Amino acid sequence: MKTDKRFDTLVIHHGYDTKDHLGSLSVPIFQTSTFTFVTAEQGEARFAGQEEGYIYSRLANPTVRALEEKMACLEGGEAALAFSSGMAAVSAVLMSLTKANDHIICSQGVYGCTFGLLQLLKNKYHISHDFCAMETEEELRQLIRPETVCIYVETPINPTMKLVDLQMVANVAKEYGIAVVVDNTFCSPYLQQPLSLGCDIVIHSATKYIGGHGDVIAGIAVGTKETMTEIAKTTQKDVGGVLSPFDAWLLLRGVKTLAVRMERHCDNAEKIVEQLKRHPRVANVYYPADVDHRDYSIYQKQMKRGGGLISFEVNGTKAAAQRLLNHLRLIHIAVSLGDTETLIQHPATMTHAVVPEEVRKKMGISDSLLRLSVGLEAWEDIWEDLEQALNQL
């Protein structure tokens, strides 16, 4: 969708006109399960797809539609679908793209529940997958088979913060007619827009930066109108992981401040990275915008700023990492991210506990690795809390 407005304006205004709803500045919450028809013929026409209009909130809802139109615009896509969770979005997209005996190529390291879904698809439906570092075109080409239908990418990868060159992946995929799906949760459309780099579908756990306030669970998928219509008619409608009108309203409210929030998240994260790199109890720091990051050149190509997520390893074992967590006073131990509050978690025993140890270590998730979601507090207070906990190791 083309527009002459800038991101900071679109995130507030796009997808809703106050004139259509009695001048209400806020999008109304259409808290209804079903919609009435004026005549039996109108009902028939809507079910046949011959007339535009609402039927049932599992199929479409005005509040949810406003969110979908906004997210499609922000990601530069033609259409979007909203789901009841990030994993509902991931599941719907992968189920729509695949059939029994198909093959998926996946970035080397993904969210633990995405890993679990891939295993489920393999065990139940013989949909196989291979993990790939995606550092070169040759690596990708060696894994592509006649039955490969999808390349699934996280970048930055959760929780190692490794980056994947999306343009490179998209160029290879196009040679073979393979869809590229990107989990853009860590960046939000404010920092990275995979569709503009040639990718086909973008997924978000909207729970995170899109909502931004830790009060809603939701997912988003964005792509072409044809692809989103197909997903809506099949896996979204029939599996049923749809978003409620009230949760859509919470996201519409939260996303208005996305640009402002992301700038503060990035400002704070950059300050914390500087401090962590100097601390003697910290072994390694992983942050895309750090000039010492191994994928810094990729960061420069496809990200606006580094984001609000930092991963770092402490000197020591799992016990040392857990001891740091237990000494924190301001920072909360929690597995989400993108909230106003700073959150920290231990991936090996929390978000990626489902991943077998040998696979987890190949992904680069050590027992001493911690993932920090930097919030909107004064960065000095965040650092003071981290510093006092590090000093007790």
mmCIF file of C-alpha atoms in Angstrom, residues 202-374:
data_model
loop_
_atom_site.group_PDB
_atom_site.id
_atom_site.type_symbol
_atom_site.label_atom_id
_atom_site.label_comp_id
_atom_site.label_asym_id
_atom_site.label_seq_id
_atom_site.Cartn_x
_atom_site.Cartn_y
_atom_site.Cartn_z
ATOM 1 C CA VAL A 202 5.841 -11.110 7.817
ATOM 2 C CA ILE A 203 4.740 -12.456 11.204
ATOM 3 C CA HIS A 204 4.608 -10.667 14.556
ATOM 4 C CA SER A 205 3.919 -11.677 18.075
ATOM 5 C CA ALA A 206 1.901 -8.476 18.502
ATOM 6 C CA THR A 207 2.040 -9.192 22.230
ATOM 7 C CA LYS A 208 5.455 -7.576 22.185
ATOM 8 C CA TYR A 209 6.321 -4.194 20.609
ATOM 9 C CA ILE A 210 3.043 -3.733 18.708
ATOM 10 C CA GLY A 211 1.045 -3.765 21.947
ATOM 11 C CA GLY A 212 3.937 -2.535 24.044
ATOM 12 C CA HIS A 213 2.256 -2.611 27.451
ATOM 13 C CA GLY A 214 2.208 -6.270 28.488
ATOM 14 C CA ASP A 215 -1.582 -6.491 28.583
ATOM 15 C CA VAL A 216 -2.573 -8.455 25.478
ATOM 16 C CA ILE A 217 -1.687 -11.686 23.635
ATOM 17 C CA ALA A 218 -1.938 -11.440 19.836
ATOM 18 C CA GLY A 219 -0.351 -12.227 16.484
ATOM 19 C CA ILE A 220 -0.203 -10.604 13.057
ATOM 20 C CA ALA A 221 0.588 -11.872 9.561
ATOM 21 C CA VAL A 222 1.126 -9.537 6.587
ATOM 22 C CA GLY A 223 1.525 -10.305 2.882
ATOM 23 C CA THR A 224 -0.201 -10.055 -0.467
ATOM 24 C CA LYS A 225 -3.984 -9.846 -0.587
ATOM 25 C CA GLU A 226 -4.105 -13.183 -2.397
ATOM 26 C CA THR A 227 -2.027 -14.967 0.237
ATOM 27 C CA MET A 228 -3.846 -13.431 3.199
ATOM 28 C CA THR A 229 -7.233 -14.228 1.654
ATOM 29 C CA GLU A 230 -6.203 -17.858 1.233
ATOM 30 C CA ILE A 231 -5.029 -18.085 4.871
ATOM 31 C CA ALA A 232 -8.225 -16.360 6.066
ATOM 32 C CA LYS A 233 -10.439 -18.795 4.142
ATOM 33 C CA THR A 234 -8.586 -21.882 5.372
ATOM 34 C CA THR A 235 -6.428 -22.099 8.474
ATOM 35 C CA GLN A 236 -7.639 -18.926 10.165
ATOM 36 C CA LYS A 237 -11.332 -19.656 9.641
ATOM 37 C CA ASP A 238 -11.234 -23.396 10.246
ATOM 38 C CA VAL A 239 -8.638 -23.635 13.030
ATOM 39 C CA GLY A 240 -10.098 -20.510 14.585
ATOM 40 C CA GLY A 241 -7.228 -18.712 16.309
ATOM 41 C CA VAL A 242 -8.796 -15.299 15.751
ATOM 42 C CA LEU A 243 -8.296 -12.097 17.723
ATOM 43 C CA SER A 244 -11.063 -10.694 19.923
ATOM 44 C CA PRO A 245 -12.372 -7.141 19.264
ATOM 45 C CA PHE A 246 -11.233 -5.931 22.686
ATOM 46 C CA ASP A 247 -7.695 -7.249 22.204
ATOM 47 C CA ALA A 248 -7.615 -5.600 18.773
ATOM 48 C CA TRP A 249 -8.610 -2.325 20.441
ATOM 49 C CA LEU A 250 -5.770 -2.680 22.975
ATOM 50 C CA LEU A 251 -3.319 -3.139 20.104
ATOM 51 C CA LEU A 252 -4.732 -0.167 18.209
ATOM 52 C CA ARG A 253 -4.226 1.913 21.318
ATOM 53 C CA GLY A 254 -0.714 0.603 21.956
ATOM 54 C CA VAL A 255 0.604 0.803 18.403
ATOM 55 C CA LYS A 256 -0.017 4.558 18.192
ATOM 56 C CA THR A 257 3.101 5.137 20.299
ATOM 57 C CA LEU A 258 5.242 2.534 18.513
ATOM 58 C CA ALA A 259 7.648 5.002 16.901
ATOM 59 C CA VAL A 260 8.189 6.948 20.121
ATOM 60 C CA ARG A 261 8.595 3.776 22.189
ATOM 61 C CA MET A 262 11.037 2.135 19.794
ATOM 62 C CA GLU A 263 13.304 5.168 19.831
ATOM 63 C CA ARG A 264 13.451 5.076 23.641
ATOM 64 C CA HIS A 265 13.965 1.290 23.697
ATOM 65 C CA CYS A 266 16.892 1.723 21.296
ATOM 66 C CA ASP A 267 18.382 4.681 23.175
ATOM 67 C CA ASN A 268 18.298 2.754 26.448
ATOM 68 C CA ALA A 269 19.620 -0.465 24.928
ATOM 69 C CA GLU A 270 22.613 1.294 23.401
ATOM 70 C CA LYS A 271 23.543 2.755 26.800
ATOM 71 C CA ILE A 272 23.204 -0.632 28.537
ATOM 72 C CA VAL A 273 25.317 -2.356 25.880
ATOM 73 C CA GLU A 274 28.130 0.140 26.511
ATOM 74 C CA GLN A 275 28.057 -0.626 30.226
ATOM 75 C CA LEU A 276 27.783 -4.404 29.855
ATOM 76 C CA LYS A 277 30.783 -4.545 27.535
ATOM 77 C CA ARG A 278 32.921 -2.895 30.203
ATOM 78 C CA HIS A 279 31.874 -5.096 33.106
ATOM 79 C CA PRO A 280 34.382 -7.810 34.125
ATOM 80 C CA ARG A 281 31.649 -10.334 35.007
ATOM 81 C CA VAL A 282 30.206 -10.208 31.456
ATOM 82 C CA ALA A 283 31.813 -12.567 28.944
ATOM 83 C CA ASN A 284 29.984 -11.619 25.720
ATOM 84 C CA VAL A 285 27.377 -9.093 24.614
ATOM 85 C CA TYR A 286 25.166 -9.574 21.551
ATOM 86 C CA TYR A 287 23.413 -6.527 20.085
ATOM 87 C CA PRO A 288 22.873 -5.864 16.348
ATOM 88 C CA ALA A 289 23.894 -2.178 16.399
ATOM 89 C CA ASP A 290 27.161 -2.912 18.233
ATOM 90 C CA VAL A 291 30.061 -2.388 15.820
ATOM 91 C CA ASP A 292 31.643 -5.543 17.270
ATOM 92 C CA HIS A 293 28.612 -7.697 16.394
ATOM 93 C CA ARG A 294 29.556 -10.378 13.885
ATOM 94 C CA ASP A 295 26.650 -9.411 11.615
ATOM 95 C CA TYR A 296 27.031 -5.640 11.876
ATOM 96 C CA SER A 297 27.229 -5.288 8.083
ATOM 97 C CA ILE A 298 23.832 -6.989 7.757
ATOM 98 C CA TYR A 299 22.425 -4.703 10.434
ATOM 99 C CA GLN A 300 23.522 -1.703 8.392
ATOM 100 C CA LYS A 301 21.695 -3.054 5.331
ATOM 101 C CA GLN A 302 18.291 -3.863 6.770
ATOM 102 C CA MET A 303 17.668 -2.374 10.215
ATOM 103 C CA LYS A 304 17.005 1.255 11.146
ATOM 104 C CA ARG A 305 18.367 0.865 14.705
ATOM 105 C CA GLY A 306 19.416 -2.003 16.976
ATOM 106 C CA GLY A 307 16.179 -2.557 18.887
ATOM 107 C CA GLY A 308 15.479 -3.094 22.555
ATOM 108 C CA LEU A 309 16.784 -6.676 22.976
ATOM 109 C CA ILE A 310 20.232 -7.520 24.289
ATOM 110 C CA SER A 311 21.635 -10.959 24.974
ATOM 111 C CA PHE A 312 24.734 -11.415 27.091
ATOM 112 C CA GLU A 313 26.700 -14.201 28.714
ATOM 113 C CA VAL A 314 28.021 -13.972 32.242
ATOM 114 C CA ASN A 315 31.266 -15.548 33.341
ATOM 115 C CA GLY A 316 30.274 -18.853 34.877
ATOM 116 C CA THR A 317 27.623 -21.530 34.632
ATOM 117 C CA LYS A 318 23.830 -21.745 34.758
ATOM 118 C CA ALA A 319 24.044 -21.195 38.497
ATOM 119 C CA ALA A 320 25.816 -17.858 37.972
ATOM 120 C CA ALA A 321 23.197 -16.717 35.452
ATOM 121 C CA GLN A 322 20.374 -17.654 37.807
ATOM 122 C CA ARG A 323 22.125 -15.994 40.730
ATOM 123 C CA LEU A 324 22.216 -12.732 38.769
ATOM 124 C CA LEU A 325 18.468 -12.969 38.126
ATOM 125 C CA ASN A 326 17.743 -13.586 41.772
ATOM 126 C CA HIS A 327 19.662 -10.475 42.857
ATOM 127 C CA LEU A 328 17.740 -8.061 40.620
ATOM 128 C CA ARG A 329 15.466 -5.542 42.346
ATOM 129 C CA LEU A 330 14.007 -3.351 39.605
ATOM 130 C CA ILE A 331 14.179 -5.604 36.572
ATOM 131 C CA HIS A 332 11.497 -8.299 36.385
ATOM 132 C CA ILE A 333 12.216 -11.950 35.597
ATOM 133 C CA ALA A 334 9.736 -12.673 32.793
ATOM 134 C CA VAL A 335 9.793 -14.310 29.367
ATOM 135 C CA SER A 336 8.098 -11.631 27.290
ATOM 136 C CA LEU A 337 9.668 -8.579 25.667
ATOM 137 C CA GLY A 338 8.795 -5.182 24.263
ATOM 138 C CA ASP A 339 7.023 -3.946 27.392
ATOM 139 C CA THR A 340 7.517 -0.599 29.111
ATOM 140 C CA GLU A 341 9.166 -2.506 31.976
ATOM 141 C CA THR A 342 12.633 -4.019 31.603
ATOM 142 C CA LEU A 343 12.428 -7.825 31.594
ATOM 143 C CA ILE A 344 15.081 -10.527 31.752
ATOM 144 C CA GLN A 345 15.000 -14.274 31.283
ATOM 145 C CA HIS A 346 17.236 -17.359 31.063
ATOM 146 C CA PRO A 347 16.560 -18.919 27.612
ATOM 147 C CA ALA A 348 18.094 -22.342 28.326
ATOM 148 C CA THR A 349 15.609 -23.045 31.121
ATOM 149 C CA MET A 350 12.721 -20.818 30.027
ATOM 150 C CA THR A 351 11.805 -19.845 26.443
ATOM 151 C CA HIS A 352 13.977 -22.561 24.875
ATOM 152 C CA ALA A 353 13.642 -25.273 27.515
ATOM 153 C CA VAL A 354 11.697 -27.402 24.998
ATOM 154 C CA VAL A 355 14.733 -27.507 22.686
ATOM 155 C CA PRO A 356 16.975 -30.548 23.300
ATOM 156 C CA GLU A 357 20.298 -29.579 24.870
ATOM 157 C CA GLU A 358 22.456 -30.633 21.927
ATOM 158 C CA VAL A 359 20.261 -28.664 19.488
ATOM 159 C CA ARG A 360 20.137 -25.673 21.820
ATOM 160 C CA LYS A 361 23.929 -25.530 22.033
ATOM 161 C CA LYS A 362 24.215 -25.688 18.229
ATOM 162 C CA MET A 363 21.906 -22.683 18.153
ATOM 163 C CA GLY A 364 24.368 -20.838 20.381
ATOM 164 C CA ILE A 365 22.197 -20.843 23.499
ATOM 165 C CA SER A 366 24.578 -21.508 26.361
ATOM 166 C CA ASP A 367 23.672 -22.038 30.019
ATOM 167 C CA SER A 368 25.199 -18.655 30.865
ATOM 168 C CA LEU A 369 23.194 -16.694 28.276
ATOM 169 C CA LEU A 370 20.607 -14.152 29.434
ATOM 170 C CA ARG A 371 18.134 -12.171 27.296
ATOM 171 C CA LEU A 372 17.359 -8.624 28.384
ATOM 172 C CA SER A 373 14.358 -6.697 27.059
ATOM 173 C CA VAL A 374 15.266 -3.099 27.805
#
